[in-house]
Amino acid sequence: MVQQGFTSRFAGAQQSLRIVLDNGEQVSAGTGLIQINNIQQAEAGAQVPAGLSLQSWQSSATGTINGLAVFNLYLAFLPVDPAFSWDPLDAYFGGNAETLLQGNPALLPASIDPGLTGTALPLQVLDRFTGGVFLGTNHGLTNTVNSAGNFALLSVVPVPVPEPAPAALLALGLAMVALARTRQRR
């Protein structure tokens, strides 16, 4: 099963995933891996289909779906046509990178910039991956795949903790000094 193209993995890029079903059941998972694929060619049976796709993998999930405990879940954003040009790689290799790399993928250094392969992590995932989303779950020995009809990215912004004003800190400090002197006099 041949697949030709590029995959970039971003460990820890997924902070959390939470699913709430209509019946009230919930499944949640913590930190996970995001994988972006820019596959130019994929024969039948290849692990990743042709096109630009994204998977978000989480393990150590907790919760239930239809009463079954779920231990692993993932989201897969279906492939879309990649807006990718081989030009940056051609410049990098000084020639036809597509032919060179498809002939010998080992020529691509492990340290190569994902931006050169079309697999850089996009700022707006939902704007880039418009082909649909499905959810996969693992419970017991069973794997299920379901279309996700509604999906939203939530960004948790930390709430700033206000600091006391400098004047209030100065007044508090002077009051503590005065209290300490009063105790010493007694």
One Martini backbone bead per residue (centre of mass of N, CA, C, O) as a GRO file, in nm:
protein
  186
    1MET     BB    1   0.086   0.043   0.030
    2VAL     BB    2   0.088   0.346  -0.122
    3GLN     BB    3   0.228   0.664  -0.004
    4GLN     BB    4   0.257   1.007  -0.117
    5GLY     BB    5   0.423   1.248   0.095
    6PHE     BB    6   0.323   1.433   0.393
    7THR     BB    7   0.406   1.435   0.752
    8SER     BB    8   0.297   1.607   1.050
    9ARG     BB    9   0.387   1.620   1.399
   10PHE     BB   10   0.208   1.753   1.702
   11ALA     BB   11   0.300   1.744   2.007
   12GLY     BB   12   0.057   1.877   2.230
   13ALA     BB   13  -0.151   2.052   2.052
   14GLN     BB   14  -0.365   1.900   2.206
   15GLN     BB   15  -0.540   1.978   2.496
   16SER     BB   16  -0.855   1.902   2.434
   17LEU     BB   17  -1.149   1.673   2.458
   18ARG     BB   18  -1.512   1.715   2.422
   19ILE     BB   19  -1.809   1.513   2.465
   20VAL     BB   20  -2.163   1.574   2.407
   21LEU     BB   21  -2.453   1.419   2.444
   22ASP     BB   22  -2.793   1.419   2.431
   23ASN     BB   23  -2.802   1.205   2.691
   24GLY     BB   24  -2.534   1.331   2.872
   25GLU     BB   25  -2.298   1.208   2.782
   26GLN     BB   26  -1.934   1.187   2.844
   27VAL     BB   27  -1.618   1.277   2.684
   28SER     BB   28  -1.267   1.289   2.780
   29ALA     BB   29  -0.949   1.453   2.693
   30GLY     BB   30  -0.636   1.537   2.670
   31THR     BB   31  -0.354   1.541   2.553
   32GLY     BB   32  -0.232   1.560   2.207
   33LEU     BB   33  -0.214   1.472   1.865
   34ILE     BB   34  -0.116   1.630   1.560
   35GLN     BB   35  -0.196   1.541   1.215
   36ILE     BB   36  -0.055   1.628   0.896
   37ASN     BB   37  -0.160   1.572   0.554
   38ASN     BB   38   0.019   1.556   0.224
   39ILE     BB   39  -0.124   1.365  -0.022
   40GLN     BB   40  -0.062   1.280  -0.357
   41GLN     BB   41  -0.058   0.954  -0.312
   42ALA     BB   42  -0.309   0.676  -0.283
   43GLU     BB   43  -0.356   0.370  -0.242
   44ALA     BB   44  -0.534   0.120  -0.181
   45GLY     BB   45  -0.512   0.101   0.182
   46ALA     BB   46  -0.407   0.343   0.279
   47GLN     BB   47  -0.391   0.520   0.574
   48VAL     BB   48  -0.398   0.782   0.382
   49PRO     BB   49  -0.550   0.998   0.201
   50ALA     BB   50  -0.578   1.196  -0.043
   51GLY     BB   51  -0.463   1.498   0.056
   52LEU     BB   52  -0.573   1.723   0.299
   53SER     BB   53  -0.523   1.626   0.641
   54LEU     BB   54  -0.657   1.564   0.982
   55GLN     BB   55  -0.542   1.456   1.309
   56SER     BB   56  -0.678   1.389   1.643
   57TRP     BB   57  -0.508   1.247   1.922
   58GLN     BB   58  -0.639   1.056   2.203
   59SER     BB   59  -0.577   0.948   2.524
   60SER     BB   60  -0.717   0.875   2.816
   61ALA     BB   61  -1.012   0.840   2.823
   62THR     BB   62  -1.328   0.956   2.965
   63GLY     BB   63  -1.622   0.771   2.958
   64THR     BB   64  -1.940   0.746   2.777
   65ILE     BB   65  -2.104   0.540   2.517
   66ASN     BB   66  -2.374   0.372   2.551
   67GLY     BB   67  -2.229   0.261   2.832
   68LEU     BB   68  -1.938   0.272   2.712
   69ALA     BB   69  -1.615   0.267   2.767
   70VAL     BB   70  -1.377   0.514   2.681
   71PHE     BB   71  -1.011   0.522   2.585
   72ASN     BB   72  -1.035   0.639   2.281
   73LEU     BB   73  -0.988   0.933   2.062
   74TYR     BB   74  -1.082   1.086   1.737
   75LEU     BB   75  -1.016   1.326   1.487
   76ALA     BB   76  -1.123   1.368   1.138
   77PHE     BB   77  -1.021   1.550   0.862
   78LEU     BB   78  -1.113   1.565   0.564
   79PRO     BB   79  -1.016   1.582   0.259
   80VAL     BB   80  -0.851   1.829   0.069
   81ASP     BB   81  -0.736   2.038  -0.145
   82PRO     BB   82  -0.420   2.122  -0.190
   83ALA     BB   83  -0.239   2.431  -0.132
   84PHE     BB   84   0.033   2.314  -0.301
   85SER     BB   85   0.378   2.369  -0.361
   86TRP     BB   86   0.693   2.257  -0.484
   87ASP     BB   87   0.882   2.507  -0.497
   88PRO     BB   88   1.029   2.510  -0.217
   89LEU     BB   89   1.154   2.224  -0.267
   90ASP     BB   90   1.297   2.284  -0.527
   91ALA     BB   91   1.484   2.495  -0.400
   92TYR     BB   92   1.608   2.309  -0.185
   93PHE     BB   93   1.706   2.082  -0.413
   94GLY     BB   94   1.758   2.201  -0.707
   95GLY     BB   95   1.476   2.070  -0.812
   96ASN     BB   96   1.273   1.793  -0.856
   97ALA     BB   97   1.127   1.697  -0.573
   98GLU     BB   98   0.908   1.496  -0.647
   99THR     BB   99   1.088   1.294  -0.794
  100LEU     BB  100   1.302   1.254  -0.576
  101LEU     BB  101   1.108   1.171  -0.333
  102GLN     BB  102   0.953   0.940  -0.475
  103GLY     BB  103   1.220   0.780  -0.523
  104ASN     BB  104   1.348   0.910  -0.226
  105PRO     BB  105   1.231   0.989   0.085
  106ALA     BB  106   1.513   0.999   0.251
  107LEU     BB  107   1.600   1.294   0.150
  108LEU     BB  108   1.428   1.400   0.374
  109PRO     BB  109   1.472   1.579   0.632
  110ALA     BB  110   1.369   1.579   0.963
  111SER     BB  111   1.417   1.913   0.988
  112ILE     BB  112   1.202   2.006   0.814
  113ASP     BB  113   0.988   2.238   0.715
  114PRO     BB  114   0.644   2.220   0.708
  115GLY     BB  115   0.602   2.457   0.503
  116LEU     BB  116   0.737   2.288   0.259
  117THR     BB  117   0.489   2.050   0.276
  118GLY     BB  118   0.194   2.159   0.375
  119THR     BB  119   0.201   2.083   0.721
  120ALA     BB  120   0.131   2.317   0.868
  121LEU     BB  121  -0.013   2.461   1.132
  122PRO     BB  122  -0.308   2.601   1.132
  123LEU     BB  123  -0.487   2.860   1.263
  124GLN     BB  124  -0.753   2.772   1.078
  125VAL     BB  125  -0.894   2.477   1.066
  126LEU     BB  126  -1.194   2.527   0.958
  127ASP     BB  127  -1.100   2.680   0.697
  128ARG     BB  128  -0.927   2.444   0.572
  129PHE     BB  129  -1.127   2.200   0.685
  130THR     BB  130  -1.425   2.146   0.480
  131GLY     BB  131  -1.494   1.817   0.433
  132GLY     BB  132  -1.512   1.721   0.728
  133VAL     BB  133  -1.608   1.520   1.023
  134PHE     BB  134  -1.478   1.257   1.234
  135LEU     BB  135  -1.543   1.009   1.490
  136GLY     BB  136  -1.334   0.816   1.701
  137THR     BB  137  -1.369   0.505   1.890
  138ASN     BB  138  -1.259   0.318   2.188
  139HIS     BB  139  -1.413   0.001   2.302
  140GLY     BB  140  -1.258  -0.237   2.386
  141LEU     BB  141  -1.270  -0.414   2.067
  142THR     BB  142  -1.407  -0.144   1.960
  143ASN     BB  143  -1.462   0.046   1.662
  144THR     BB  144  -1.575   0.379   1.592
  145VAL     BB  145  -1.752   0.571   1.329
  146ASN     BB  146  -1.850   0.921   1.315
  147SER     BB  147  -2.021   1.176   1.228
  148ALA     BB  148  -1.974   1.528   1.258
  149GLY     BB  149  -2.213   1.785   1.281
  150ASN     BB  150  -2.056   1.930   1.530
  151PHE     BB  151  -1.789   2.178   1.553
  152ALA     BB  152  -1.559   2.329   1.798
  153LEU     BB  153  -1.331   2.573   1.874
  154LEU     BB  154  -1.165   2.620   2.186
  155SER     BB  155  -1.040   2.898   2.362
  156VAL     BB  156  -0.844   2.927   2.642
  157VAL     BB  157  -0.847   3.214   2.839
  158PRO     BB  158  -0.680   3.359   3.065
  159VAL     BB  159  -0.751   3.510   3.362
  160PRO     BB  160  -0.672   3.790   3.497
  161VAL     BB  161  -0.498   3.891   3.783
  162PRO     BB  162  -0.529   4.134   3.988
  163GLU     BB  163  -0.329   4.382   4.104
  164PRO     BB  164  -0.228   4.563   4.336
  165ALA     BB  165  -0.186   4.863   4.404
  166PRO     BB  166   0.088   5.038   4.493
  167ALA     BB  167  -0.047   5.207   4.717
  168ALA     BB  168  -0.165   4.967   4.875
  169LEU     BB  169   0.106   4.830   4.932
  170LEU     BB  170   0.235   5.064   5.085
  171ALA     BB  171   0.021   5.088   5.310
  172LEU     BB  172   0.053   4.796   5.411
  173GLY     BB  173   0.354   4.817   5.483
  174LEU     BB  174   0.330   5.050   5.689
  175ALA     BB  175   0.133   4.906   5.880
  176MET     BB  176   0.326   4.670   5.951
  177VAL     BB  177   0.550   4.844   6.072
  178ALA     BB  178   0.378   4.977   6.293
  179LEU     BB  179   0.296   4.710   6.431
  180ALA     BB  180   0.582   4.615   6.500
  181ARG     BB  181   0.656   4.860   6.682
  182THR     BB  182   0.428   4.826   6.887
  183ARG     BB  183   0.521   4.546   6.987
  184GLN     BB  184   0.807   4.631   7.084
  185ARG     BB  185   0.717   4.836   7.306
  186ARG     BB  186   0.563   4.615   7.483
   0.00000   0.00000   0.00000
